[in-house]
mmCIF file of C-alpha atoms in Angstrom:
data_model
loop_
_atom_site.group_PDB
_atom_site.id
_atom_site.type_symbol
_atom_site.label_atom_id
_atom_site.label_comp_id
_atom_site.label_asym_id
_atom_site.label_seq_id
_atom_site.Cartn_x
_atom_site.Cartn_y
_atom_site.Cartn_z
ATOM 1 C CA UNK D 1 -29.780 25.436 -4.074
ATOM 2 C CA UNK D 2 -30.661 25.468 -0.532
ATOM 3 C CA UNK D 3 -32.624 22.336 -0.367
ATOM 4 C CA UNK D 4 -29.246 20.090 -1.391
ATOM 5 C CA UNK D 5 -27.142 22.194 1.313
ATOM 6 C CA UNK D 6 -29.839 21.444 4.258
ATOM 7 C CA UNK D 7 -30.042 17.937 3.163
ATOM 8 C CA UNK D 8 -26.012 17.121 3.011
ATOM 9 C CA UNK D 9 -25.916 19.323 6.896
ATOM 10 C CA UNK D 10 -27.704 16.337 8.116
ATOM 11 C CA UNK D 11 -26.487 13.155 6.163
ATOM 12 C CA UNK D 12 -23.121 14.549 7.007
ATOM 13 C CA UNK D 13 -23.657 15.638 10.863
ATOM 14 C CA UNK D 14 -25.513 11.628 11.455
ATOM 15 C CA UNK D 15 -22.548 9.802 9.623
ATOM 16 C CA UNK D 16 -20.125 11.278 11.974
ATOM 17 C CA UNK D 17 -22.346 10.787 15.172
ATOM 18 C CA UNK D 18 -22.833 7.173 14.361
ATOM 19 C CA UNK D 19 -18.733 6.675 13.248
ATOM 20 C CA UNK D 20 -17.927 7.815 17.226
ATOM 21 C CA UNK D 21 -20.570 5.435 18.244
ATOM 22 C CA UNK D 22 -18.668 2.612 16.372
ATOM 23 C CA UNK D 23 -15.645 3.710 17.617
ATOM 24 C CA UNK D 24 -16.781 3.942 21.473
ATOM 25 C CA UNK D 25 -17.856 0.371 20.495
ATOM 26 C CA UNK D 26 -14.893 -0.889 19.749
ATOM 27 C CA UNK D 27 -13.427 0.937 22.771
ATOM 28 C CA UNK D 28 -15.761 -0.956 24.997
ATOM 29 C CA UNK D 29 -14.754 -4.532 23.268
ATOM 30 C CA UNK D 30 -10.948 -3.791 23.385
ATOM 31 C CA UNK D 31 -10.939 -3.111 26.587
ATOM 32 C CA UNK D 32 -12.756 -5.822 27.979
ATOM 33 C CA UNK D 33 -15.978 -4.508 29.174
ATOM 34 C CA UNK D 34 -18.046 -6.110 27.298
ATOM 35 C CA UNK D 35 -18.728 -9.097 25.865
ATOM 36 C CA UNK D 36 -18.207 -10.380 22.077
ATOM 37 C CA UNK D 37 -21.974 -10.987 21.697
ATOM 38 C CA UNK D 38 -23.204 -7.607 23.386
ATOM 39 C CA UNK D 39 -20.375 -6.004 20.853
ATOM 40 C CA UNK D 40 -22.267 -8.196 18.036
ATOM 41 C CA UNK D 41 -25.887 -6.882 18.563
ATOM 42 C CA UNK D 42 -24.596 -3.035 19.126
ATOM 43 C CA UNK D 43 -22.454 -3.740 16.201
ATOM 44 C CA UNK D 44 -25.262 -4.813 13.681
ATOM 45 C CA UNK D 45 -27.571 -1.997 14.424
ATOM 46 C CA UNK D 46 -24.356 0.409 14.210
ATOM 47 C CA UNK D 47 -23.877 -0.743 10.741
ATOM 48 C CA UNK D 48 -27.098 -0.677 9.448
ATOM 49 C CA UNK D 49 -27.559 2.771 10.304
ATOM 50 C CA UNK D 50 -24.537 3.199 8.365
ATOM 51 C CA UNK D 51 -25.843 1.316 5.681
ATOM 52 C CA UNK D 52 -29.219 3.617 5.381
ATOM 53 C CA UNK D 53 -26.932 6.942 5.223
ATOM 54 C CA UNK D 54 -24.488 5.234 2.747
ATOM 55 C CA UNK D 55 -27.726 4.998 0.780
ATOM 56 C CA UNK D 56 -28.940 8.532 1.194
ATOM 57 C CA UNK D 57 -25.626 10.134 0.592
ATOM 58 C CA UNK D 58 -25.490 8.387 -2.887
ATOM 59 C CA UNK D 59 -29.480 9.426 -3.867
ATOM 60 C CA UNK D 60 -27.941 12.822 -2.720
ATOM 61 C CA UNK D 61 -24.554 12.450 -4.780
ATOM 62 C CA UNK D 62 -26.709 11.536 -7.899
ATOM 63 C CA UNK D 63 -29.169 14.949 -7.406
ATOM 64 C CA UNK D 64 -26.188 17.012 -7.141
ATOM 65 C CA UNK D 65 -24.774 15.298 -10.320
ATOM 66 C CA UNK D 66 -27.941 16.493 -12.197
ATOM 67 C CA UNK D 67 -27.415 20.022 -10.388
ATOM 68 C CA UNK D 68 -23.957 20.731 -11.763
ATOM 69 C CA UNK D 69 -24.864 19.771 -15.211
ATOM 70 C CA UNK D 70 -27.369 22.705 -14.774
ATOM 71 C CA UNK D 71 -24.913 25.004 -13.169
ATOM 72 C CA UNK D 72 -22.723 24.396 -16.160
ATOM 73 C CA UNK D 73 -24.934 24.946 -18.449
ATOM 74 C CA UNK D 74 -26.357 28.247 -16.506
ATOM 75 C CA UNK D 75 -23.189 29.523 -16.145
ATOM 76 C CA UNK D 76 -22.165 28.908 -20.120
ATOM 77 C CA UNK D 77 -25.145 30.550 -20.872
ATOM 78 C CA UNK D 78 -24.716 33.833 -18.871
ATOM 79 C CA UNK D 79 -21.015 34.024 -20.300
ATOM 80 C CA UNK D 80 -22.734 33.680 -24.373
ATOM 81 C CA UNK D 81 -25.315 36.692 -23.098
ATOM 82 C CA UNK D 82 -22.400 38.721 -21.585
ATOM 83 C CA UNK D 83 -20.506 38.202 -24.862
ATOM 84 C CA UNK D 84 -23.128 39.623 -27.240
ATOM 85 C CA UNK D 85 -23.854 42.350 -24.506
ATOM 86 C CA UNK D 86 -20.232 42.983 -25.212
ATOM 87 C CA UNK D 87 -20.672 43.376 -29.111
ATOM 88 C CA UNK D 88 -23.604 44.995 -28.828
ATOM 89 C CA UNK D 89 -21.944 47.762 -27.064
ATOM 90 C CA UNK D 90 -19.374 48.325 -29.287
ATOM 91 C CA UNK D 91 -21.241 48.142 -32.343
ATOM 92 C CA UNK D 92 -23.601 50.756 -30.895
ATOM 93 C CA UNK D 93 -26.829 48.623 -30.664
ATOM 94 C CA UNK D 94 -27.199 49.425 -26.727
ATOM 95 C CA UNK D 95 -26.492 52.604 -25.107
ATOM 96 C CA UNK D 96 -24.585 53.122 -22.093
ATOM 97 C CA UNK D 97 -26.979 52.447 -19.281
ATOM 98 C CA UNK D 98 -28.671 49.383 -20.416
ATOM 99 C CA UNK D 99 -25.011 48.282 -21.183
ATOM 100 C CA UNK D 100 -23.784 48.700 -17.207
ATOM 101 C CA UNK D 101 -27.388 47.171 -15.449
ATOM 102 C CA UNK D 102 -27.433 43.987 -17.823
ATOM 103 C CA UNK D 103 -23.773 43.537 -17.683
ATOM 104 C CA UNK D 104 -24.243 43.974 -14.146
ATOM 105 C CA UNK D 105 -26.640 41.069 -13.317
ATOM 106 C CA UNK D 106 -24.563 38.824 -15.620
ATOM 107 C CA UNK D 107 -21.815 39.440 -14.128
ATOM 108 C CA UNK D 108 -22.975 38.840 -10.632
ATOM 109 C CA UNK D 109 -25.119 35.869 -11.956
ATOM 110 C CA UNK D 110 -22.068 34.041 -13.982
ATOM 111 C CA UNK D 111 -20.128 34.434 -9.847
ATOM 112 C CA UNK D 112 -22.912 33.397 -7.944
ATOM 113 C CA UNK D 113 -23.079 29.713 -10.218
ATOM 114 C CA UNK D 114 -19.527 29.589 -9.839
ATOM 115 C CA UNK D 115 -19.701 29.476 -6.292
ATOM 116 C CA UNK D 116 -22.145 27.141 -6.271
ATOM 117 C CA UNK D 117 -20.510 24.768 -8.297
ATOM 118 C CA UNK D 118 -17.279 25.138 -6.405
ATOM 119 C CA UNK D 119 -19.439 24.145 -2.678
ATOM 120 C CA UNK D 120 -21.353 21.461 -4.600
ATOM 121 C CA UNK D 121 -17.995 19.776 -5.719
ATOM 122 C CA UNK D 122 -16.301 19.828 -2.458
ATOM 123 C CA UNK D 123 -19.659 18.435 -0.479
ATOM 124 C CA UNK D 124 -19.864 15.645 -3.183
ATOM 125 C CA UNK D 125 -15.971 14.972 -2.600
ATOM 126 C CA UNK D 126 -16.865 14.789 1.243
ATOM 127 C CA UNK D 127 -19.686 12.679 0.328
ATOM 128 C CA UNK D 128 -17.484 9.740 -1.710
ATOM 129 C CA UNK D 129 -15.448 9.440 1.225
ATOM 130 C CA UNK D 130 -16.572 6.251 2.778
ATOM 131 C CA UNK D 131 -15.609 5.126 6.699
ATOM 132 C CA UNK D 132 -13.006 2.137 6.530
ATOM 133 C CA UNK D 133 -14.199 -0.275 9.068
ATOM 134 C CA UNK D 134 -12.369 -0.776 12.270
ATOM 135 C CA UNK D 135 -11.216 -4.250 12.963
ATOM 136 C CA UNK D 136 -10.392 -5.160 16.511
ATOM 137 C CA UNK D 137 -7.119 -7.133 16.503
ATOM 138 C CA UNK D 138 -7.116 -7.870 19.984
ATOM 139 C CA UNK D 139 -9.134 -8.400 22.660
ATOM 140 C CA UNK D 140 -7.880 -7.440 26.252
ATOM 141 C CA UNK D 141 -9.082 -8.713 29.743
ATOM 142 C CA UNK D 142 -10.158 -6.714 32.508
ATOM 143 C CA UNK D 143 -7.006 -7.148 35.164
ATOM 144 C CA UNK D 144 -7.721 -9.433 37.824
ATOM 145 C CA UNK D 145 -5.579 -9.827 40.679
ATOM 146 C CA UNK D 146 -3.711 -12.967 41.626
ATOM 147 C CA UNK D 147 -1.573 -13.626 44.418
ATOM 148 C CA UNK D 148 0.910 -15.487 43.074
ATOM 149 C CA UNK D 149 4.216 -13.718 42.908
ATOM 150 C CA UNK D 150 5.559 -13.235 39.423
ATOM 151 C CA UNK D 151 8.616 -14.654 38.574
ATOM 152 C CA UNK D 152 10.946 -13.424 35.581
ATOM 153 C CA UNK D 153 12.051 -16.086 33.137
ATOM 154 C CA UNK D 154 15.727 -16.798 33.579
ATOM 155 C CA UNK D 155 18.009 -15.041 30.751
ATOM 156 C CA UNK D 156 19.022 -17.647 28.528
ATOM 157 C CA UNK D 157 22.886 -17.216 27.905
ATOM 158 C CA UNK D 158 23.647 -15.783 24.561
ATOM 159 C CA UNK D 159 26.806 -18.305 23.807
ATOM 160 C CA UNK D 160 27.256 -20.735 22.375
ATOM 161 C CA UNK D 161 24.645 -24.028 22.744
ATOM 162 C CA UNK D 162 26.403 -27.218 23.736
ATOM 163 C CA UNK D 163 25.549 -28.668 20.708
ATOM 164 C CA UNK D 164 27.375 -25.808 18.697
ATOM 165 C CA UNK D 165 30.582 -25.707 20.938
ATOM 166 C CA UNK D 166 30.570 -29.864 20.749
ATOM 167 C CA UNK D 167 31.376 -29.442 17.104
ATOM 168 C CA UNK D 168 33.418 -26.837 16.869
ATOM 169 C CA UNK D 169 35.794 -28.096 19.879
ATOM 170 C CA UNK D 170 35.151 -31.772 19.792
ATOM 171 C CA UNK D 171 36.185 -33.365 23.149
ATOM 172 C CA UNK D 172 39.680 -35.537 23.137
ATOM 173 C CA UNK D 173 39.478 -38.791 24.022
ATOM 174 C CA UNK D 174 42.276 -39.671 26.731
ATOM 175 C CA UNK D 175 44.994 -41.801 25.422
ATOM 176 C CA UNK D 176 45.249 -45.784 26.678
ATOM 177 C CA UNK D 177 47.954 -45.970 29.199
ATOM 178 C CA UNK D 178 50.401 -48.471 29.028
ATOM 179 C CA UNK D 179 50.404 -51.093 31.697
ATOM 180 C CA UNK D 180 53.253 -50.863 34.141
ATOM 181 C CA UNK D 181 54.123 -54.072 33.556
ATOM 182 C CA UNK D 182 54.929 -53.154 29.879
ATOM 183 C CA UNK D 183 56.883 -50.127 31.074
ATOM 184 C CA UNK D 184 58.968 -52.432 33.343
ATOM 185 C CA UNK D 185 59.527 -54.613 30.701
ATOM 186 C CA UNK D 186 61.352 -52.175 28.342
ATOM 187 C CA UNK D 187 63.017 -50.743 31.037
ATOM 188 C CA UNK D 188 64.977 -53.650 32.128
ATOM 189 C CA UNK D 189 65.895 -54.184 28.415
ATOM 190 C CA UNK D 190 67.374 -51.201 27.687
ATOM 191 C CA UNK D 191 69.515 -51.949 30.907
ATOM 192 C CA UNK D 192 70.844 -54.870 29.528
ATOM 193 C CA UNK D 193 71.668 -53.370 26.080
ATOM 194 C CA UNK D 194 73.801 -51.106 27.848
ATOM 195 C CA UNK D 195 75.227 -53.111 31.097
ATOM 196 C CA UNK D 196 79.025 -52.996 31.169
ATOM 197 C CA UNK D 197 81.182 -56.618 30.369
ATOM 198 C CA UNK D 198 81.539 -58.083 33.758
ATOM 199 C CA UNK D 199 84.580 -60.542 34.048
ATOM 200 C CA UNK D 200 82.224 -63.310 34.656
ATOM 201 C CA UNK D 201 81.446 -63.351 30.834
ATOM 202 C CA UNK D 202 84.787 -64.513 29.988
ATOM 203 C CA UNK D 203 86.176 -66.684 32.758
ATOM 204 C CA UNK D 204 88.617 -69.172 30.481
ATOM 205 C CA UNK D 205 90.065 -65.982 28.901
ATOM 206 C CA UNK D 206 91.583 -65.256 32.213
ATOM 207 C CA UNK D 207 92.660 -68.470 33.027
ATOM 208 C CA UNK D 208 95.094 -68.794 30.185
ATOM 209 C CA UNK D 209 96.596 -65.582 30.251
ATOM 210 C CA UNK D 210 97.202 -66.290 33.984
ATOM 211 C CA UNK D 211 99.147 -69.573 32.874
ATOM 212 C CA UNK D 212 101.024 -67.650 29.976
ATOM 213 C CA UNK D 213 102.213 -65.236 32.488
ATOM 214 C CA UNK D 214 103.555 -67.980 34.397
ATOM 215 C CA UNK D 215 105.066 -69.663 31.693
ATOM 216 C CA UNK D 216 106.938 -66.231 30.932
ATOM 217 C CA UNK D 217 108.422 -65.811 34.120
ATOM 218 C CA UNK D 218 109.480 -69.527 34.197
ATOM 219 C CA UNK D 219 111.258 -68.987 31.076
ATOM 220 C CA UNK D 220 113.193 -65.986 32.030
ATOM 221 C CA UNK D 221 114.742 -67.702 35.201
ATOM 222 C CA UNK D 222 116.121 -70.781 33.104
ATOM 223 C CA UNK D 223 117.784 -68.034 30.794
ATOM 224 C CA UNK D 224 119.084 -66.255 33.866
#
């Protein structure tokens, strides 16, 4: 019982040492102080350490496997020798003293293999768990210095583009203007549509009823 306790101690206390030398590793890379290729040659002996223990924790697993079967079995046994201990008792076939020192050791016996069993299952639960490898995503640069000033991109405005506001307010186009000429033109007609009758028009019209008056007036003094 001892020997697979001693021997998961060690395959347990290694994995973790070498898991925070993978993850100092990858520290190292991330940060920029070292290279990709000195990361690479760390790396492989890193993982093949890993490897080897990955191997010994499942020669391990498969021993304690075996083991539990026989604490199972010990422990159903101990429980079938309390049981006829029990009818023995009662049916008078053991007296009282035998009855308390055997049921005694089986009963101690039947707790110590449950124990067991119960450490062995958890250590073989510890030992399924396997490490999830750590990728490095990114890659940062050691800061270096420069002396030119940084400058922060100008804000793009949040409107509208042109191209957006062209089509939803498409620009008029001016209307032709109309020569003055033209305007001139329509001007003086509408002048002469509306021009008053000046006596000039009708010059013979006047001339007659001049002579009719006269004619009139002659007539009246020959009646007189």
């Amino acid at each position: 019982m001892i020997s697979w306790k001693n021997s998961f101690k060690k395959i347990s206390e290694e994995y973790a040492l070498t898991l925070k030398k993978k993850e100092a590793l990858e520290q190292l890379l991330k940060t920029g102080r070292i290279s990709q290729s000195t990361y690479d040659d760390f790396s492989k002996e890193i993982d093949a350490t890993l490897e080897a223990l990955e191997n010994q924790k499942k020669a391990l697993m498969e021993k304690m496997k075996a083991k539990v079967n026989e604490l199972e079995t010990q422990i159903k046994t101990l429980e079938v020798f309390l049981v006829n201990l029990e009818i023995q008792r009662v049916t008078g076939e053991v007296d009282e003293t035998a009855y308390e020192n055997q049921a005694k050791s089986l009963t101690a016996g039947i707790e110590a293999a449950k124990q067991e069993l119960s450490s062995m299952l958890n250590a073989m639960d510890e030992l399924s768990l396997k490490a999830e490898p750590v990728e490095v995503k990114e890659v940062l640069k050691p800061f270096e210095s420069s002396s030119v000033a940084y400058e922060e991109p100008a804000e793009e405005p949040k409107g509208e583009t042109e191209e957006e506001s062209a089509e939803q307010f498409p620009s008029v186009e001016p209307e032709p203007t109309v020569e003055s000429s033209t305007v001139e033109e329509a001007e003086s007609e509408e002048k002469v549509e509306f021009e008053p009758l000046e006596s000039e028009v009708f010059p013979a019209a006047e001339e007659d009823t001049e002579s009719e008056l006269e004619t009139t007036k002659e007539e009246e003094e020959v009646l007189l």
